[in-house]
Short mmCIF file of C-alpha atoms in Angstrom, two decimals:
data_model
loop_
_atom_site.label_atom_id
_atom_site.label_comp_id
_atom_site.label_asym_id
_atom_site.label_seq_id
_atom_site.Cartn_x
_atom_site.Cartn_y
_atom_site.Cartn_z
CA UNK A 994 -13.84 -9.01 11.43
CA UNK A 995 -16.55 -7.84 9.03
CA UNK A 996 -17.52 -10.46 6.47
CA UNK A 997 -16.15 -9.70 3.01
CA UNK A 998 -18.86 -9.75 0.31
CA UNK A 999 -18.38 -11.94 -2.73
CA UNK A 1000 -18.84 -10.33 -6.13
CA UNK A 1001 -18.96 -13.38 -8.40
CA UNK A 1002 -20.41 -13.19 -11.87
CA UNK A 1003 -20.51 -10.80 -14.79
CA UNK A 1004 -21.29 -7.12 -14.59
CA UNK A 1005 -23.66 -5.63 -17.15
CA UNK A 1006 -22.04 -4.53 -20.43
CA UNK A 1007 -21.10 -0.86 -20.49
CA UNK A 1008 -24.05 1.15 -21.76
CA UNK A 1009 -22.77 4.73 -21.50
CA UNK A 1010 -22.45 7.34 -18.76
CA UNK A 1011 -20.31 6.99 -15.65
CA UNK A 1012 -18.37 3.71 -16.09
CA UNK A 1013 -18.19 3.31 -12.30
CA UNK A 1014 -21.96 3.69 -11.76
CA UNK A 1015 -22.47 -0.08 -11.40
CA UNK A 1016 -19.06 -0.88 -9.90
CA UNK A 1017 -19.26 -3.33 -6.99
CA UNK A 1018 -17.18 -2.75 -3.87
CA UNK A 1019 -17.26 -2.78 -0.07
CA UNK A 1020 -15.45 -1.36 2.96
CA UNK A 1021 -12.68 -3.85 3.66
CA UNK A 1022 -11.38 -3.65 7.24
CA UNK A 1023 -7.78 -4.40 6.26
CA UNK A 1024 -7.41 -1.24 4.15
CA UNK A 1025 -6.34 0.61 7.29
CA UNK A 1026 -2.92 -0.97 6.72
CA UNK A 1027 -0.36 0.35 4.24
CA UNK A 1028 -0.29 -0.92 0.65
CA UNK A 1029 2.90 -3.00 0.53
CA UNK A 1030 2.65 -3.05 -3.28
CA UNK A 1031 2.77 0.74 -3.58
CA UNK A 1032 5.06 1.91 -6.38
CA UNK A 1033 6.15 4.80 -4.16
CA UNK A 1034 7.63 2.23 -1.75
CA UNK A 1035 9.48 0.56 -4.63
CA UNK A 1036 7.06 -2.22 -5.62
CA UNK A 1037 7.03 -3.58 -9.16
CA UNK A 1038 5.51 -6.27 -11.37
CA UNK A 1039 8.73 -7.91 -12.49
CA UNK A 1040 7.39 -10.63 -14.81
CA UNK A 1041 4.26 -12.18 -16.32
CA UNK A 1042 3.77 -15.15 -18.60
CA UNK A 1043 1.41 -13.19 -20.88
CA UNK A 1044 0.42 -9.52 -21.29
CA UNK A 1045 -0.87 -9.57 -24.86
CA UNK A 1046 -3.74 -7.09 -24.44
CA UNK A 1047 -2.61 -4.92 -21.51
CA UNK A 1048 0.65 -4.51 -19.64
CA UNK A 1049 1.37 -6.09 -16.27
CA UNK A 1050 2.73 -2.81 -14.84
CA UNK A 1051 -0.79 -1.35 -14.84
CA UNK A 1052 -1.61 -3.54 -11.81
CA UNK A 1053 0.21 -1.19 -9.44
CA UNK A 1054 -0.65 2.19 -10.97
CA UNK A 1055 -1.99 4.50 -8.21
CA UNK A 1056 -5.61 5.53 -8.35
CA UNK A 1057 -8.53 3.67 -9.85
CA UNK A 1058 -8.49 2.33 -13.39
CA UNK A 1059 -9.67 4.55 -16.24
CA UNK A 1060 -11.97 3.51 -19.06
CA UNK A 1061 -12.31 4.99 -22.54
CA UNK A 1062 -14.96 3.12 -24.57
CA UNK A 1063 -13.54 4.45 -27.86
CA UNK A 1064 -9.90 3.48 -27.21
CA UNK A 1065 -8.89 0.58 -29.46
CA UNK A 1066 -5.53 -0.52 -30.86
CA UNK A 1067 -4.20 -3.11 -33.30
CA UNK A 1068 -4.66 -5.90 -30.73
CA UNK A 1069 -8.16 -4.90 -29.66
CA UNK A 1070 -9.70 -2.88 -26.83
CA UNK A 1071 -7.05 -1.04 -24.81
CA UNK A 1072 -7.63 -1.62 -21.10
CA UNK A 1073 -6.12 0.00 -18.02
CA UNK A 1074 -4.96 -3.20 -16.33
CA UNK A 1075 -3.18 -6.49 -16.97
CA UNK A 1076 -4.95 -8.61 -19.59
CA UNK A 1077 -3.88 -11.89 -21.14
CA UNK A 1078 -5.08 -13.57 -24.33
CA UNK A 1079 -7.75 -16.29 -24.33
CA UNK A 1080 -6.38 -19.70 -23.45
CA UNK A 1081 -7.19 -22.58 -25.80
CA UNK A 1082 -6.96 -26.35 -25.62
CA UNK A 1083 -4.52 -28.57 -27.50
CA UNK A 1084 -6.74 -29.68 -30.38
CA UNK A 1085 -10.09 -29.34 -32.12
CA UNK A 1086 -11.32 -32.28 -30.07
CA UNK A 1087 -10.19 -30.54 -26.86
CA UNK A 1088 -10.44 -26.77 -27.51
CA UNK A 1089 -10.91 -25.86 -23.85
CA UNK A 1090 -8.13 -25.06 -21.36
CA UNK A 1091 -7.44 -27.61 -18.66
CA UNK A 1092 -8.33 -27.08 -15.00
CA UNK A 1093 -4.64 -26.42 -14.27
CA UNK A 1094 -4.11 -23.79 -16.99
CA UNK A 1095 -3.55 -20.27 -15.65
CA UNK A 1096 -1.68 -17.03 -16.20
CA UNK A 1097 0.61 -15.47 -13.60
CA UNK A 1098 2.45 -12.29 -12.64
CA UNK A 1099 5.31 -11.87 -10.16
CA UNK A 1100 5.11 -8.86 -7.84
CA UNK A 1101 8.00 -7.50 -5.78
CA UNK A 1102 6.62 -5.82 -2.67
CA UNK A 1103 7.88 -2.30 -2.07
CA UNK A 1104 8.51 -3.17 1.58
CA UNK A 1105 8.59 -6.73 2.93
CA UNK A 1106 5.96 -7.45 5.53
CA UNK A 1107 2.98 -9.39 6.85
CA UNK A 1108 0.02 -9.34 4.45
CA UNK A 1109 -3.35 -8.65 6.11
CA UNK A 1110 -5.55 -8.35 3.04
CA UNK A 1111 -5.52 -8.29 -0.76
CA UNK A 1112 -7.82 -6.56 -3.25
CA UNK A 1113 -7.98 -7.94 -6.80
CA UNK A 1114 -9.82 -5.20 -8.67
CA UNK A 1115 -11.45 -6.11 -12.01
CA UNK A 1116 -12.78 -2.62 -12.75
CA UNK A 1117 -14.06 -2.38 -16.38
CA UNK A 1118 -13.33 -6.05 -17.04
CA UNK A 1119 -16.98 -7.00 -17.41
CA UNK A 1120 -16.90 -10.12 -19.58
CA UNK A 1121 -13.15 -10.70 -19.79
CA UNK A 1122 -12.18 -11.06 -16.12
CA UNK A 1123 -10.69 -14.32 -14.76
CA UNK A 1124 -13.00 -17.07 -13.57
CA UNK A 1125 -10.94 -17.32 -10.38
CA UNK A 1126 -7.75 -15.98 -8.82
CA UNK A 1127 -5.19 -17.22 -6.34
CA UNK A 1128 -2.23 -15.50 -4.65
CA UNK A 1129 0.95 -16.98 -3.21
CA UNK A 1130 3.82 -15.40 -1.28
CA UNK A 1131 7.48 -16.12 -0.74
CA UNK A 1132 10.51 -14.63 1.02
CA UNK A 1133 13.74 -14.38 -0.94
CA UNK A 1134 16.62 -12.19 0.25
CA UNK A 1135 18.29 -9.64 -1.98
CA UNK A 1136 17.04 -8.80 -5.46
CA UNK A 1137 16.15 -12.12 -7.12
CA UNK A 1138 15.49 -12.33 -10.85
CA UNK A 1139 12.25 -13.78 -12.22
CA UNK A 1140 14.15 -16.94 -13.18
CA UNK A 1141 15.35 -17.34 -9.58
CA UNK A 1142 11.85 -16.81 -8.17
CA UNK A 1143 10.47 -19.46 -10.53
CA UNK A 1144 13.13 -21.97 -9.50
CA UNK A 1145 12.19 -25.30 -7.95
CA UNK A 1146 13.96 -24.42 -4.70
CA UNK A 1147 11.63 -21.45 -3.93
CA UNK A 1148 8.82 -22.27 -1.52
CA UNK A 1149 5.50 -20.50 -2.12
CA UNK A 1150 2.85 -20.12 0.60
CA UNK A 1151 -0.82 -19.78 -0.31
CA UNK A 1152 -2.32 -16.47 0.82
CA UNK A 1153 -5.52 -16.63 -1.24
CA UNK A 1154 -6.63 -20.09 -2.42
CA UNK A 1155 -8.19 -20.44 -5.84
CA UNK A 1156 -11.42 -18.42 -5.46
CA UNK A 1157 -14.09 -17.28 -7.95
CA UNK A 1158 -14.20 -13.53 -8.57
CA UNK A 1159 -16.58 -11.12 -10.24
CA UNK A 1160 -16.20 -8.68 -13.09
CA UNK A 1161 -16.10 -4.89 -12.62
CA UNK A 1162 -15.67 -5.35 -8.86
CA UNK A 1163 -13.23 -4.92 -5.99
CA UNK A 1164 -12.70 -8.53 -4.87
CA UNK A 1165 -11.30 -8.45 -1.32
CA UNK A 1166 -9.59 -11.26 0.59
CA UNK A 1167 -8.55 -11.21 4.25
CA UNK A 1168 -5.22 -12.97 4.85
CA UNK A 1169 -4.33 -14.69 8.13
CA UNK A 1170 -0.82 -16.02 7.41
CA UNK A 1171 1.63 -14.74 10.06
CA UNK A 1172 4.73 -14.65 7.88
CA UNK A 1173 6.98 -12.03 6.31
CA UNK A 1174 6.90 -11.93 2.50
CA UNK A 1175 9.02 -10.16 -0.12
CA UNK A 1176 7.29 -11.31 -3.34
CA UNK A 1177 3.84 -12.44 -4.49
CA UNK A 1178 2.65 -14.58 -7.37
CA UNK A 1179 -0.79 -13.55 -8.66
CA UNK A 1180 -2.59 -16.21 -10.71
CA UNK A 1181 -5.57 -15.84 -13.09
CA UNK A 1182 -7.56 -19.02 -13.74
CA UNK A 1183 -7.57 -19.68 -16.63
CA UNK A 1184 -6.97 -16.21 -18.16
CA UNK A 1185 -8.46 -12.72 -18.32
CA UNK A 1186 -7.86 -9.25 -16.97
CA UNK A 1187 -7.20 -7.55 -13.62
CA UNK A 1188 -7.22 -3.76 -13.36
CA UNK A 1189 -5.45 -3.17 -10.03
CA UNK A 1190 -3.79 -5.12 -7.22
CA UNK A 1191 -3.54 -3.79 -3.66
CA UNK A 1192 -1.66 -5.66 -0.93
CA UNK A 1193 -2.39 -4.31 2.55
CA UNK A 1194 -0.19 -5.22 5.50
CA UNK A 1195 2.46 -4.30 8.07
CA UNK A 1196 6.05 -3.53 7.09
CA UNK A 1197 8.65 -5.76 8.78
CA UNK A 1198 12.11 -4.31 8.06
CA UNK A 1199 15.40 -6.20 8.03
CA UNK A 1200 17.14 -5.56 11.40
CA UNK A 1201 20.54 -6.06 9.79
CA UNK A 1202 19.89 -3.27 7.30
CA UNK A 1203 18.74 -0.84 10.01
CA UNK A 1204 21.77 -1.70 12.14
CA UNK A 1205 24.07 -0.94 9.20
CA UNK A 1206 22.34 2.42 8.65
CA UNK A 1207 22.82 3.41 12.30
CA UNK A 1208 20.83 6.65 12.22
CA UNK A 1209 17.67 6.59 10.12
CA UNK A 1210 14.06 7.80 10.07
CA UNK A 1211 12.42 5.67 12.79
CA UNK A 1212 8.90 6.71 11.73
CA UNK A 1213 9.25 5.94 8.00
CA UNK A 1214 7.00 3.32 6.43
CA UNK A 1215 9.90 1.55 4.73
CA UNK A 1216 11.66 1.20 8.12
CA UNK A 1217 8.64 -0.26 9.89
CA UNK A 1218 6.89 2.85 11.21
CA UNK A 1219 3.13 3.18 10.82
CA UNK A 1220 0.18 5.45 11.52
CA UNK A 1221 -2.05 4.21 14.35
CA UNK A 1222 -4.71 6.92 14.29
CA UNK A 1223 -5.45 10.47 13.20
CA UNK A 1224 -8.06 13.10 14.03
CA UNK A 1225 -9.10 13.80 10.43
CA UNK A 1226 -8.65 12.01 7.10
CA UNK A 1227 -10.99 14.12 5.02
CA UNK A 1228 -8.69 15.09 2.14
CA UNK A 1229 -5.84 12.58 2.28
CA UNK A 1230 -4.47 9.66 4.33
CA UNK A 1231 -2.16 10.35 7.27
CA UNK A 1232 0.11 7.55 6.01
CA UNK A 1233 1.30 9.94 3.29
CA UNK A 1234 3.37 11.75 5.93
CA UNK A 1235 5.77 8.79 6.30
CA UNK A 1236 6.04 7.78 2.64
CA UNK A 1237 9.50 7.81 1.00
CA UNK A 1238 10.85 10.99 -0.55
CA UNK A 1239 9.44 14.48 -0.57
CA UNK A 1240 5.84 15.19 -1.49
CA UNK A 1241 5.30 15.63 -5.23
CA UNK A 1242 1.98 17.50 -5.12
CA UNK A 1243 -0.54 18.84 -2.63
CA UNK A 1244 -2.52 15.61 -2.16
CA UNK A 1245 0.68 13.65 -1.55
CA UNK A 1246 0.64 14.85 2.07
CA UNK A 1247 -1.93 15.02 4.87
CA UNK A 1248 -4.57 17.76 4.85
CA UNK A 1249 -7.56 18.14 7.17
CA UNK A 1250 -10.87 19.89 6.64
CA UNK A 1251 -11.28 23.42 8.06
CA UNK A 1252 -11.96 23.46 11.80
CA UNK A 1253 -14.73 25.64 13.24
CA UNK A 1254 -14.03 24.88 16.91
CA UNK A 1255 -11.23 25.52 19.42
CA UNK A 1256 -9.56 22.11 18.96
CA UNK A 1257 -6.63 20.92 16.85
CA UNK A 1258 -5.75 18.02 14.55
CA UNK A 1259 -3.16 15.28 15.15
CA UNK A 1260 -1.59 12.01 13.97
CA UNK A 1261 -0.32 9.22 16.23
CA UNK A 1262 2.50 6.97 14.99
CA UNK A 1263 4.06 3.71 16.12
CA UNK A 1264 7.83 3.75 15.51
CA UNK A 1265 9.86 0.89 14.02
CA UNK A 1266 10.67 -0.18 17.60
CA UNK A 1267 11.85 1.60 20.76
CA UNK A 1268 14.07 4.39 19.44
CA UNK A 1269 16.29 7.25 20.47
CA UNK A 1270 15.25 10.36 18.48
CA UNK A 1271 17.80 13.11 17.85
CA UNK A 1272 16.29 15.32 15.13
CA UNK A 1273 12.90 16.19 13.64
CA UNK A 1274 11.79 17.32 10.18
CA UNK A 1275 8.34 18.70 9.41
CA UNK A 1276 7.79 19.38 5.72
CA UNK A 1277 4.88 21.40 4.30
CA UNK A 1278 5.87 20.96 0.63
CA UNK A 1279 3.10 22.02 -1.82
CA UNK A 1280 0.85 23.07 1.06
CA UNK A 1281 0.86 26.82 0.41
CA UNK A 1282 -2.47 28.27 1.46
CA UNK A 1283 -3.48 25.34 3.66
CA UNK A 1284 -0.40 24.30 5.61
CA UNK A 1285 -0.67 23.97 9.39
CA UNK A 1286 -0.07 27.20 11.28
CA UNK A 1287 1.87 25.64 14.15
CA UNK A 1288 3.00 22.11 15.10
CA UNK A 1289 4.34 20.25 18.12
CA UNK A 1290 5.81 16.73 18.41
CA UNK A 1291 5.61 14.41 21.44
CA UNK A 1292 6.83 10.88 22.20
CA UNK A 1293 5.64 8.09 24.46
CA UNK A 1294 7.54 5.01 25.62
CA UNK A 1295 5.29 1.93 25.74
CA UNK A 1296 1.53 1.68 26.24
CA UNK A 1297 -1.23 0.67 23.87
CA UNK A 1298 -3.49 2.92 21.79
CA UNK A 1299 -3.53 6.44 23.17
CA UNK A 1300 -2.59 5.35 26.71
CA UNK A 1301 0.62 6.43 28.42
CA UNK A 1302 2.46 9.63 29.26
CA UNK A 1303 3.46 11.89 26.40
CA UNK A 1304 6.66 13.94 26.57
CA UNK A 1305 6.94 16.99 24.36
CA UNK A 1306 10.18 17.02 22.39
CA UNK A 1307 9.28 19.88 20.04
CA UNK A 1308 7.10 22.64 21.55
CA UNK A 1309 4.42 24.37 19.50
CA UNK A 1310 6.36 25.97 16.66
CA UNK A 1311 5.33 28.26 13.79
CA UNK A 1312 5.37 26.60 10.37
CA UNK A 1313 5.92 28.24 6.99
CA UNK A 1314 4.07 27.18 3.84
CA UNK A 1315 5.86 24.94 1.30
CA UNK A 1316 8.93 24.63 3.54
CA UNK A 1317 11.00 21.84 5.09
CA UNK A 1318 11.59 22.64 8.78
CA UNK A 1319 14.53 20.98 10.59
CA UNK A 1320 15.05 20.79 14.34
CA UNK A 1321 18.01 19.29 16.21
CA UNK A 1322 16.97 18.20 19.72
CA UNK A 1323 18.94 19.41 22.72
CA UNK A 1324 18.92 15.85 24.10
CA UNK A 1325 17.84 12.50 22.59
CA UNK A 1326 14.28 11.37 23.36
CA UNK A 1327 13.39 7.69 23.84
CA UNK A 1328 10.02 6.35 22.73
CA UNK A 1329 7.98 3.71 20.93
CA UNK A 1330 5.27 6.10 19.72
CA UNK A 1331 5.16 9.66 18.42
CA UNK A 1332 2.43 12.22 17.94
CA UNK A 1333 2.37 15.36 15.83
CA UNK A 1334 -0.23 18.01 16.71
CA UNK A 1335 -1.03 20.76 14.23
CA UNK A 1336 -2.79 24.00 15.22
CA UNK A 1337 -5.52 24.57 14.49
CA UNK A 1338 -5.90 22.59 11.24
CA UNK A 1339 -4.38 22.38 7.75
CA UNK A 1340 -1.71 19.92 6.79
CA UNK A 1341 1.86 18.70 6.60
CA UNK A 1342 3.42 16.65 3.81
CA UNK A 1343 6.08 14.68 5.70
CA UNK A 1344 7.27 13.97 9.26
CA UNK A 1345 10.79 12.61 9.75
CA UNK A 1346 12.12 11.45 13.12
CA UNK A 1347 15.84 10.78 12.82
CA UNK A 1348 17.46 8.50 15.36
CA UNK A 1349 18.44 4.90 16.06
CA UNK A 1350 17.04 1.84 17.82
CA UNK A 1351 17.79 1.27 21.48
CA UNK A 1352 19.18 -2.09 22.60
CA UNK A 1353 15.69 -3.13 23.65
CA UNK A 1354 14.25 -1.98 20.31
CA UNK A 1355 16.90 -3.87 18.35
CA UNK A 1356 16.22 -7.07 20.30
CA UNK A 1357 12.45 -6.75 19.85
CA UNK A 1358 12.71 -6.18 16.10
CA UNK A 1359 15.18 -9.04 15.61
CA UNK A 1360 12.91 -11.44 17.52
CA UNK A 1361 9.86 -10.51 15.42
CA UNK A 1362 11.84 -10.75 12.19
CA UNK A 1363 12.97 -14.28 13.12
CA UNK A 1364 9.48 -15.32 14.29
CA UNK A 1365 7.99 -14.27 10.93
CA UNK A 1366 10.56 -16.21 8.93
CA UNK A 1367 12.58 -13.22 7.73
#
């Protein structure tokens, strides 16, 4: 794995112009995974011990943090992030916080899963960022309250040990804990501000929930599906095609650059587990002048990467702009992977593969869920 740079220390005070001109970041290898703390998946910051200067909910806002140098309120500079007040000691003789003093926020992941990497982004917090951060994870069934999560009976596992961070920087941490988590606790030592939190990982669904549903979208992110590869990610990520709900705007789908050759674009998916697919939806919502012209869907049972034999379950079919297309299959198709090909280029907003797990798929998912402590 590529070494993750450390961005410790202050950034220079803002001196005008593009506020991101001196922003420090890197290409983190784990960002190929889905953001488990995505609000679109249902994530939320459910509690914090302090949010005097800026609200905790800002941590999960999509897109990068904004900065307005003239924006002040009654409490001080208004920041696009989560910012706590300055911690003080107990007396004039001891005005400094102790080594144990820290602020915290509780985050409910939108989809439980294995965390592969975390980005603690301190964009625009140049002299008021935390000295260090740490992150812990836990697994609690149902919908626990903050009081329940803070109870003495809840076991927290360290994902990121207490580590110095830098201001106005994307501080990335690779995580190697093979365990399924539902909630995180993000700690600032001793205080300060964090603009954004991103939690990259693999969704691990509850087999009992999927069994109760019976028929469901076996490619959906929230059910454990994921994108393995795609031919083109120029305008938007392919993962958008398996996000919950319908697309809300044009860049909430997948769109490729214009092709000038005789090829075509495609996305390859790994399904929740081995599945029996009975119906297909291809949605081009909000893609009006740049939707794909035609699309086909194929499945493969087993194999790694692009290896294996693909079976076409939906032949090349004409697509209409800004339209949800539904296809009932003549016979169920069994597979562990799926591939959508669009011709020649353009985009789709969502792909839905409706079906159910096979006996082998159910057993595989249950075994993994148990192995990861679900």
